[in-house]
Structure formats: structure tokens, C-alpha cells
PDB file of C-alpha atoms in Angstrom:
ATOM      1  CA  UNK A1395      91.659 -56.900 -71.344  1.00 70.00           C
ATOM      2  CA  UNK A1396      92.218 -56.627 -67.885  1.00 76.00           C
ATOM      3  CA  UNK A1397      89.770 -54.087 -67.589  1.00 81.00           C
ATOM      4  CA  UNK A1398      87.191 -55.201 -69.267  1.00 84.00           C
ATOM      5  CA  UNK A1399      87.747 -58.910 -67.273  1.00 83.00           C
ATOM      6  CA  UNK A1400      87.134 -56.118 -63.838  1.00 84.00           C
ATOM      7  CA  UNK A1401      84.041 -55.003 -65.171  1.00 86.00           C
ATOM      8  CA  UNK A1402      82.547 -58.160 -65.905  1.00 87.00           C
ATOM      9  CA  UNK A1403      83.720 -59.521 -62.301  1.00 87.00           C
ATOM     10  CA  UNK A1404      82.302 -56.415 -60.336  1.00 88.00           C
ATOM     11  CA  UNK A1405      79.287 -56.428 -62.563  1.00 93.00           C
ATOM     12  CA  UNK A1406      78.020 -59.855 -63.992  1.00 92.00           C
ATOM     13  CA  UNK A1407      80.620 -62.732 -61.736  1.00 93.00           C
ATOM     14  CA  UNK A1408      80.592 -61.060 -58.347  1.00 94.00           C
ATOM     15  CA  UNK A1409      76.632 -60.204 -58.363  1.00 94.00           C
ATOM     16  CA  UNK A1410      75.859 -63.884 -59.484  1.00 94.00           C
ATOM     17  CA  UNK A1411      77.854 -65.545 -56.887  1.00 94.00           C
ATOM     18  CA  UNK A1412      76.189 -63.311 -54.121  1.00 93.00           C
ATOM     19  CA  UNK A1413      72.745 -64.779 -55.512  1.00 93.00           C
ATOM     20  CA  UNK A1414      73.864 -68.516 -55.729  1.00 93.00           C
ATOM     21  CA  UNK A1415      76.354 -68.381 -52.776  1.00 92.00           C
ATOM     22  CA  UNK A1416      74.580 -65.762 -50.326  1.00 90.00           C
ATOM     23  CA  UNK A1417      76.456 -66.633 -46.953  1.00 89.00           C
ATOM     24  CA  UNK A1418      80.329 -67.193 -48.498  1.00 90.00           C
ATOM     25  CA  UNK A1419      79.259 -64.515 -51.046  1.00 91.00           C
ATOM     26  CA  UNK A1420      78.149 -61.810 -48.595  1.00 92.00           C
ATOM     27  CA  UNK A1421      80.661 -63.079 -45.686  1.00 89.00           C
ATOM     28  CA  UNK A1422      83.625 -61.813 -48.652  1.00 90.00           C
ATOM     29  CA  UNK A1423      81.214 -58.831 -49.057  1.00 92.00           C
ATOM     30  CA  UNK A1424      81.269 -57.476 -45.624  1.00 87.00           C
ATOM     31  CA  UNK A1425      84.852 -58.968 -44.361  1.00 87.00           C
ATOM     32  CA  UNK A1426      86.939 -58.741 -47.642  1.00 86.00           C
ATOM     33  CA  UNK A1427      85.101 -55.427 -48.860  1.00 86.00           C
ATOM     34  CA  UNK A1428      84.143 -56.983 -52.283  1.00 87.00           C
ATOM     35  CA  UNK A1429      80.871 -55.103 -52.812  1.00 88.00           C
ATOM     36  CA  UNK A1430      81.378 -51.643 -54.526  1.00 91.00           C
ATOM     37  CA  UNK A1431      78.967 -48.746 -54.168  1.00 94.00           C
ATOM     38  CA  UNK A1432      79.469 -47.832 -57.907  1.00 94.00           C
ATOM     39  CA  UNK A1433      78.317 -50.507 -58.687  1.00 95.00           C
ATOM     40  CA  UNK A1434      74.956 -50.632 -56.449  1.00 95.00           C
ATOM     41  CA  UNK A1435      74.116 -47.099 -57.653  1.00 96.00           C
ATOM     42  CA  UNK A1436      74.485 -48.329 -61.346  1.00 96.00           C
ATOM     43  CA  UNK A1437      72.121 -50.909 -60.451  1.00 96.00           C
ATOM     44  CA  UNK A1438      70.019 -48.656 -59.052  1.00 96.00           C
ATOM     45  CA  UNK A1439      69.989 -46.407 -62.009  1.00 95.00           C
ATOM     46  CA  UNK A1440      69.737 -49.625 -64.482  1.00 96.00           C
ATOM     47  CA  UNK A1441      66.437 -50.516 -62.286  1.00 96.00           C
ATOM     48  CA  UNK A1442      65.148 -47.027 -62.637  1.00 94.00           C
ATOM     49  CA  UNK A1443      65.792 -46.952 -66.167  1.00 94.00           C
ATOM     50  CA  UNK A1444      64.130 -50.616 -66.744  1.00 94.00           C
ATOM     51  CA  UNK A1445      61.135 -49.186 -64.898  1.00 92.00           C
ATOM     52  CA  UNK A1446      60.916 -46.363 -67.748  1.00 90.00           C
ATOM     53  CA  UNK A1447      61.234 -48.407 -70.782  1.00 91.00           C
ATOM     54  CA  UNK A1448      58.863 -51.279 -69.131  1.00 89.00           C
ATOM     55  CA  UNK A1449      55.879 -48.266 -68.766  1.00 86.00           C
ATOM     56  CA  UNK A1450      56.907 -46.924 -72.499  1.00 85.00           C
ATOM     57  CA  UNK A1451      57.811 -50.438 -73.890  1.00 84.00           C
ATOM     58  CA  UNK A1452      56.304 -53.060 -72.627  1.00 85.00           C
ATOM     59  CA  UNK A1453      54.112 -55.573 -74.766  1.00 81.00           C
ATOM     60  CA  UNK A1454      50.740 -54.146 -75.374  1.00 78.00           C
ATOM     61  CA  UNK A1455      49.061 -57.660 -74.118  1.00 76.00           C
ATOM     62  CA  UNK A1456      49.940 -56.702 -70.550  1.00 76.00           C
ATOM     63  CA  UNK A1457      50.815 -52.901 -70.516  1.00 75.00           C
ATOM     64  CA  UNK A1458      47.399 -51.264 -69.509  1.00 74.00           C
ATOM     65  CA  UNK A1459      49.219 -47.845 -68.927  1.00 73.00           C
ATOM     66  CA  UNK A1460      49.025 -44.926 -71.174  1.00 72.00           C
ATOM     67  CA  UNK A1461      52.972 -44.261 -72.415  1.00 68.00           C
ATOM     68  CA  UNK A1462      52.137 -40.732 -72.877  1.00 71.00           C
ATOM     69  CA  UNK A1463      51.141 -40.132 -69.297  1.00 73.00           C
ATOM     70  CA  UNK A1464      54.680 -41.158 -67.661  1.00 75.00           C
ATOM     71  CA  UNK A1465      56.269 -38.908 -66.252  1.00 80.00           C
ATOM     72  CA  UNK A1466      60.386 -40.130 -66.448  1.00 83.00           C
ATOM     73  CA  UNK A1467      61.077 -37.669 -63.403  1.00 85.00           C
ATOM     74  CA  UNK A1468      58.746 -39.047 -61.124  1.00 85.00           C
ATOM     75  CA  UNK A1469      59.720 -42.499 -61.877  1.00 86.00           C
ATOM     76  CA  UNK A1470      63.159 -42.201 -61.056  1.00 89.00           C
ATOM     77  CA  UNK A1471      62.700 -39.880 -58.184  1.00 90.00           C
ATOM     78  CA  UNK A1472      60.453 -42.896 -57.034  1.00 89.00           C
ATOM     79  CA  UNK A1473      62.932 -45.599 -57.067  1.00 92.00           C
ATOM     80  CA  UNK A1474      65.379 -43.052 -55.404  1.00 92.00           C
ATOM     81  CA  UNK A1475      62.715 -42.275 -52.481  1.00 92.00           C
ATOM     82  CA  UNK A1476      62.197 -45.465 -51.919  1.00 93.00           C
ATOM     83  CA  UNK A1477      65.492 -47.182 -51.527  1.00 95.00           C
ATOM     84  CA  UNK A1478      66.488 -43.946 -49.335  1.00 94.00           C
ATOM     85  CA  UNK A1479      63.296 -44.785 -47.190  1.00 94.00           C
ATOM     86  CA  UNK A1480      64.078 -48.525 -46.682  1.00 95.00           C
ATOM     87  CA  UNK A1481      67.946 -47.861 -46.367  1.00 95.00           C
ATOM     88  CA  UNK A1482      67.377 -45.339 -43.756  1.00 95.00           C
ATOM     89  CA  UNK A1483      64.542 -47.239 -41.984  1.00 95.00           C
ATOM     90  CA  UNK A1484      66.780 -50.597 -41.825  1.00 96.00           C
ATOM     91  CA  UNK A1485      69.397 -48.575 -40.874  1.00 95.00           C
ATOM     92  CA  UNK A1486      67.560 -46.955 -38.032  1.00 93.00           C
ATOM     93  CA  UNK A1487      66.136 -49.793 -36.412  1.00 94.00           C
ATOM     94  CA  UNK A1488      68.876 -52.575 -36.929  1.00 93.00           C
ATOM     95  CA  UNK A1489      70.719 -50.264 -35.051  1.00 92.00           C
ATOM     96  CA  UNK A1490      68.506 -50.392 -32.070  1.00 90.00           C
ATOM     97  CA  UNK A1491      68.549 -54.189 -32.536  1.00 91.00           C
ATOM     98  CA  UNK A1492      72.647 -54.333 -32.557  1.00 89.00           C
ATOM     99  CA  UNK A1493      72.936 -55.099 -36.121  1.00 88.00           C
ATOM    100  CA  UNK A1494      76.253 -54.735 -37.631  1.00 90.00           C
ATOM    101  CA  UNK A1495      75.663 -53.752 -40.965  1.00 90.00           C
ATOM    102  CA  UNK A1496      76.744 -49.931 -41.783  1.00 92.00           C
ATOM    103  CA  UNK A1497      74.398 -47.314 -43.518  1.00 94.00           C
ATOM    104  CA  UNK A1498      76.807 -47.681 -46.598  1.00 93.00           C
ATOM    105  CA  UNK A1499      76.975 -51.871 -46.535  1.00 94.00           C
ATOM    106  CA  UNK A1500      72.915 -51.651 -46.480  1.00 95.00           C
ATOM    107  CA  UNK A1501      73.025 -48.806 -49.613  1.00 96.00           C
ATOM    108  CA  UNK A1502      75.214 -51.450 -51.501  1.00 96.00           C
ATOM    109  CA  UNK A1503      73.394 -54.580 -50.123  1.00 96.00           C
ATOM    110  CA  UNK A1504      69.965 -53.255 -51.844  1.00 96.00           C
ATOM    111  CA  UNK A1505      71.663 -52.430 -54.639  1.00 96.00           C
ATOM    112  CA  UNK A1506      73.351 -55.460 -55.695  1.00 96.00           C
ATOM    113  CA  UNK A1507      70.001 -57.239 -54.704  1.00 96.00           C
ATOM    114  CA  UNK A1508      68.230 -55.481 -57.820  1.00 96.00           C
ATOM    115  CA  UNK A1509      71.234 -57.654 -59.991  1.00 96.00           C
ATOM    116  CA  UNK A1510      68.001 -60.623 -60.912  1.00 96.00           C
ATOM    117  CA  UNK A1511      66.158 -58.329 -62.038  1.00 96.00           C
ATOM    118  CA  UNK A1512      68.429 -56.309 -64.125  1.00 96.00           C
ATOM    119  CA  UNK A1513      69.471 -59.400 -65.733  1.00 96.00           C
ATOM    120  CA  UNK A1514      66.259 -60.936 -66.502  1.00 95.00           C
ATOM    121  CA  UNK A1515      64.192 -57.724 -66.651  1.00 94.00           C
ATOM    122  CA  UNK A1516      65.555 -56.282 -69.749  1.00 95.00           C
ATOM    123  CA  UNK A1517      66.013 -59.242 -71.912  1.00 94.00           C
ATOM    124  CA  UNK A1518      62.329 -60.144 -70.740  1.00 92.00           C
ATOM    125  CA  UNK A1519      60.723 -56.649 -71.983  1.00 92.00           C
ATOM    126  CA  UNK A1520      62.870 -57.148 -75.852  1.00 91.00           C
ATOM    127  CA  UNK A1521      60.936 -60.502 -75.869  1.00 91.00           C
ATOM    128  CA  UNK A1522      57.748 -59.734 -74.810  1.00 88.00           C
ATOM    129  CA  UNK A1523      56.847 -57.902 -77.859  1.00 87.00           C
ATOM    130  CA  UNK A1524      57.232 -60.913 -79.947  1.00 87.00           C
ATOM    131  CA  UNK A1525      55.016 -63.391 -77.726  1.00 82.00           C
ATOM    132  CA  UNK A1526      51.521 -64.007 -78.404  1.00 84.00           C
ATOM    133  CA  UNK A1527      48.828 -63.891 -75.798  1.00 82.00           C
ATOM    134  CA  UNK A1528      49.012 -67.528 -74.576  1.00 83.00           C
ATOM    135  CA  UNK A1529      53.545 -67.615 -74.039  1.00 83.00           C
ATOM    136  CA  UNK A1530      52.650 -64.479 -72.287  1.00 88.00           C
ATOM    137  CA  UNK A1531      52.383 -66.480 -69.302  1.00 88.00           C
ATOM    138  CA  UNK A1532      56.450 -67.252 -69.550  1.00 91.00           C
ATOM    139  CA  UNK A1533      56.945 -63.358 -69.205  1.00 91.00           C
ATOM    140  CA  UNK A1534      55.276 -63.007 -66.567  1.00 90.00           C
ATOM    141  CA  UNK A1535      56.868 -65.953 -64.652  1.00 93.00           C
ATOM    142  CA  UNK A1536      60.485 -64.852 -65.991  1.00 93.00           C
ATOM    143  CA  UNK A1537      59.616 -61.364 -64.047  1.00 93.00           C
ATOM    144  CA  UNK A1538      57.928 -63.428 -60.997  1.00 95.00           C
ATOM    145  CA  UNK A1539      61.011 -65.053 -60.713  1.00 96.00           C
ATOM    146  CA  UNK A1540      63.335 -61.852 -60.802  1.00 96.00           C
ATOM    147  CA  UNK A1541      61.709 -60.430 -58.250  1.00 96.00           C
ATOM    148  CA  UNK A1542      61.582 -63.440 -56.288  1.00 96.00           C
ATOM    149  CA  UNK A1543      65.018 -63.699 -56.521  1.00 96.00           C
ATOM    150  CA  UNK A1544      65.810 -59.881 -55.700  1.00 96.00           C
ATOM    151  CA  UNK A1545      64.264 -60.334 -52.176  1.00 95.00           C
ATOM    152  CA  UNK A1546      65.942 -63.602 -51.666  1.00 95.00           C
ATOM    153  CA  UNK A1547      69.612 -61.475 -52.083  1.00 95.00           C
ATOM    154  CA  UNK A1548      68.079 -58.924 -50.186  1.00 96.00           C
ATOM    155  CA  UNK A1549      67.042 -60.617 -47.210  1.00 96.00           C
ATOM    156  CA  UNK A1550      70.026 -62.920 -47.216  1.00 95.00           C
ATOM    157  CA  UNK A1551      72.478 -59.704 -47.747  1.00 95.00           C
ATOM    158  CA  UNK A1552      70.437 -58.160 -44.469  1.00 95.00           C
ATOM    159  CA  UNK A1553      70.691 -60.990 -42.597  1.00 94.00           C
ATOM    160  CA  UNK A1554      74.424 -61.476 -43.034  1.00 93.00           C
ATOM    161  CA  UNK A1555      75.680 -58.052 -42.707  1.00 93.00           C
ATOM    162  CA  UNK A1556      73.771 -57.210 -39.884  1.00 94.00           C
ATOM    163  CA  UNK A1557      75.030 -61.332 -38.885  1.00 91.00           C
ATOM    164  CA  UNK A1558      71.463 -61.659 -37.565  1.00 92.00           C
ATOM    165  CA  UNK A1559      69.598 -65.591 -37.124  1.00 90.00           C
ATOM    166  CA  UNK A1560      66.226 -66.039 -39.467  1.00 92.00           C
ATOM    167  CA  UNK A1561      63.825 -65.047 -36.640  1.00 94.00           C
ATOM    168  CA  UNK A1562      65.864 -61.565 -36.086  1.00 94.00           C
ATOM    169  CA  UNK A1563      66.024 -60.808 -40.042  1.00 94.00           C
ATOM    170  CA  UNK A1564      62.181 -61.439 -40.406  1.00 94.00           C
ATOM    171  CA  UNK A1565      61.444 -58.942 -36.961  1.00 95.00           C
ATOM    172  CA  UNK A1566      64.054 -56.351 -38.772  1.00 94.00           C
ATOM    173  CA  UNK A1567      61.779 -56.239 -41.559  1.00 95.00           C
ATOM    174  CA  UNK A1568      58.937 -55.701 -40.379  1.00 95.00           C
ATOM    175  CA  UNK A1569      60.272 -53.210 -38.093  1.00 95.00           C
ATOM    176  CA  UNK A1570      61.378 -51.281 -40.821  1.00 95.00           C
ATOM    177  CA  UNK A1571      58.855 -51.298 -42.942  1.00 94.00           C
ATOM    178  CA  UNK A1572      56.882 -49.995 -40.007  1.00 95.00           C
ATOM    179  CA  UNK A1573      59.024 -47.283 -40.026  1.00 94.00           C
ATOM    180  CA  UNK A1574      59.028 -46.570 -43.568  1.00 93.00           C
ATOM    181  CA  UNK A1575      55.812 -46.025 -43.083  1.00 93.00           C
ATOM    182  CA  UNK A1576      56.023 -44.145 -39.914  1.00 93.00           C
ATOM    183  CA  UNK A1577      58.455 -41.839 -42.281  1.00 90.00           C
ATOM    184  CA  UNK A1578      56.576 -41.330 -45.259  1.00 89.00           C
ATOM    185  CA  UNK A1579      53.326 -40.353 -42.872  1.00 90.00           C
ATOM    186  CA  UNK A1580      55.289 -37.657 -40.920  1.00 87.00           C
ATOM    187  CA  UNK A1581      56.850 -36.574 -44.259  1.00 84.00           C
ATOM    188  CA  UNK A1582      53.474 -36.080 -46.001  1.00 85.00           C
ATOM    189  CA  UNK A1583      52.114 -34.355 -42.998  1.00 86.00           C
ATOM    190  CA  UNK A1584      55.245 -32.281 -42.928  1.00 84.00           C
ATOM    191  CA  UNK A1585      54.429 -31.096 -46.464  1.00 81.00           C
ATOM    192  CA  UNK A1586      51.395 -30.360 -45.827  1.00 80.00           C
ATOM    193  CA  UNK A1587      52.503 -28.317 -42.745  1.00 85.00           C
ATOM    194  CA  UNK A1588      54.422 -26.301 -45.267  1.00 85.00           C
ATOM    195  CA  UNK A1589      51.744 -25.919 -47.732  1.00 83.00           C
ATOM    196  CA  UNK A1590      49.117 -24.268 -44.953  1.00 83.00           C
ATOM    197  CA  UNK A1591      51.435 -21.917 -44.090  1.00 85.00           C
ATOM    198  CA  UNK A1592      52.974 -20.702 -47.390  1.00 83.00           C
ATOM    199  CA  UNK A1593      48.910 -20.785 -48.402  1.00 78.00           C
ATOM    200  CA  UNK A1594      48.433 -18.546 -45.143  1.00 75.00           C
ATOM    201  CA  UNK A1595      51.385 -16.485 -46.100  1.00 81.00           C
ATOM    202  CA  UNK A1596      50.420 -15.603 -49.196  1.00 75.00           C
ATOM    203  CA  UNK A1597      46.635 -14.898 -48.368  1.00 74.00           C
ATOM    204  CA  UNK A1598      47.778 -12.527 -45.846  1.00 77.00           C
ATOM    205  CA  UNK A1599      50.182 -10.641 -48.831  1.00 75.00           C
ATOM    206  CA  UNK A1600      47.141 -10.734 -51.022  1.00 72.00           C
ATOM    207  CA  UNK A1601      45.019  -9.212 -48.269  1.00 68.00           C
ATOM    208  CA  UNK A1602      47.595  -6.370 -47.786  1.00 68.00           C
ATOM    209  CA  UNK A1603      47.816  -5.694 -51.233  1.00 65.00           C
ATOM    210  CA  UNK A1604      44.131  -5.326 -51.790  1.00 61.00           C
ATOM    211  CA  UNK A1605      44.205  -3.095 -48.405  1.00 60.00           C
ATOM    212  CA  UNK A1606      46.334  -0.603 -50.367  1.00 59.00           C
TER     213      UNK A1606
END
């Protein structure tokens, strides 16, 4: 019993009194070391898997994609790129701006801020398929309002472990998505760095092989 009371804490109590009680909620995460990375890397995984069954699953009134063309790889490697880009990129520049949050706390701090839509997101694809066209309008608010709510805990977990004031949480955004993007453009060109020259590499083995 005691175990299963621990899961439901660290998993459904914990997560819903960070998103109804950010500042006590997030002052026990960072001080009291309540937050668990388990636990933000099974959210992470939970969203990633949600993302999946949403492409495969979701109610043909609103699904326009083709289930046959996803690619479950790709989608999970996406949700893992991404959160490693805007960990890494918050981390980077709240450093330069004295923040106080650790790369860890901000790992965690994105994680438990994907808890809305978890919760919402999966009981809100089972129902969709049994809505007609006009409730479908109550879906799509239901996932409005997950997501709404997962940048709410995110911003409010940012600005309290890094113990930032609303003006300084806003700049820290933008700064790092700036450098997300700054990121993903030097990592693109990197690839394609790497491409040229394993293309001129093996045009120059073909060439010798002809030559012989």
C-alpha cells in the first residue's frame, strides 16, 4: 500500500500541486528536492508516446495525417531533440544571466510541465472517437487548455528555479529560443559539412577505382 500511495504522490499529487501551487510547489521542488528525474523522463516518454497514438489514433474529423506514413522513430527522436535543445539552450543562457536553476532541475522542470497534458491528452484522444463533428469543438478546447497549462508550469518552474522576476523569465525565453535556433542552424549546417565531404570522399574512391 505504501508503495502504491508513493507512486500516486510522485506521479498524480505532487505534479498537480506544482500546477495549482507553482511558487510553494516549486520553492519544495528546488529547496526540499521533491521533483524526481524518473519521473520527468516518464513524462517525457508518456508525451512521446501520446504523440504516436494521437497521429495513429486520433478521431478522423480532425486527423488529416496519413497513419501509415508515421514514422514512430522519428517521432520520439523528435520530442527527445527538442527538449535536449531547449534544456541545453535555457541552460546556456540563464547561466550567463545568473540563474540558479541546474542543468538537471531544468531536465525535471520541463518534464513535470508536460503533467496537463498527459493527464488530459490521453483521456481526450479515447473520447474523441465517439464525438460528432459539432462537440468536436470540446476536444479541441480540452487540448487548448493542456497545453496552455503545460507552459504555465513551465514558465512558472523557470522562473522559480532560476528565482528570476517576470521581466527576467520572459528575456530568458526569448533568449533561448534564440539559441535553439542558433543550435539547430549550426547543427544542420554541421551535417551538411559532413555530408560534402563523405560525398567528396567517396567520389574520389570511385574515381580511383575506375582509374584501375
Amino acid at each position: 500500500m505504501n508503495k502504491i500511495k508513493n507512486i500516486l504522490t510522485d506521479y498524480l499529487s505532487f505534479p498537480k500541486y506544482l500546477m495549482m501551487h507553482p511558487f510553494d510547489g516549486f520553492d519544495e521542488f528546488k529547496t526540499e528536492k521533491k521533483g524526481k528525474l524518473s519521473v520527468a523522463i516518464v513524462f517525457i516518454a508518456l508525451f512521446a508516446l501520446l504523440r504516436i497514438l494521437t497521429y495513429q489514433y486520433e478521431s478522423f474529423l480532425v486527423n488529416e495525417r496519413n497513419p501509415m506514413l508515421i514514422n514512430n522513430l522519428q517521432e520520439i527522436f523528435v520530442v527527445g531533440l527538442l527538449i535536449i535543445l531547449f534544456v541545453t539552450a535555457n541552460w546556456s543562457v540563464t547561466t550567463l544571466m545568473e540563474g540558479k536553476g541546474k542543468f538537471k532541475e531544468i531536465l525535471m522542470v520541463t518534464g513535470y510541465a508536460l503533467f496537463p497534458i498527459i493527464i488530459i491528452g490521453y483521456p481526450a484522444l479515447l473520447i474523441s472517437n465517439f464525438l460528432t463533428l459539432d462537440e468536436m469543438a470540446f476536444y479541441t478546447l480540452a487540448v487548448g487548455v493542456a497545453y496552455f497549462l503545460t507552459g504555465w508550469m513551465l514558465f512558472m518552474g523557470i522562473l522559480n528555479i532560476h528565482q528570476y522576476g517576470l521581466l527576467k523569465t520572459i528575456m530568458a525565453f526569448l533568449a533561448t529560443v534564440v539559441s535553439m535556433m542558433v543550435m539547430m542552424f549550426l547543427g544542420l549546417l554541421f551535417f551538411d559539412v559532413i555530408q560534402q565531404i563523405i560525398s567528396f570522399i567517396s567520389a574520389i574512391i570511385e574515381e580511383l577505382g575506375l582509374r584501375r
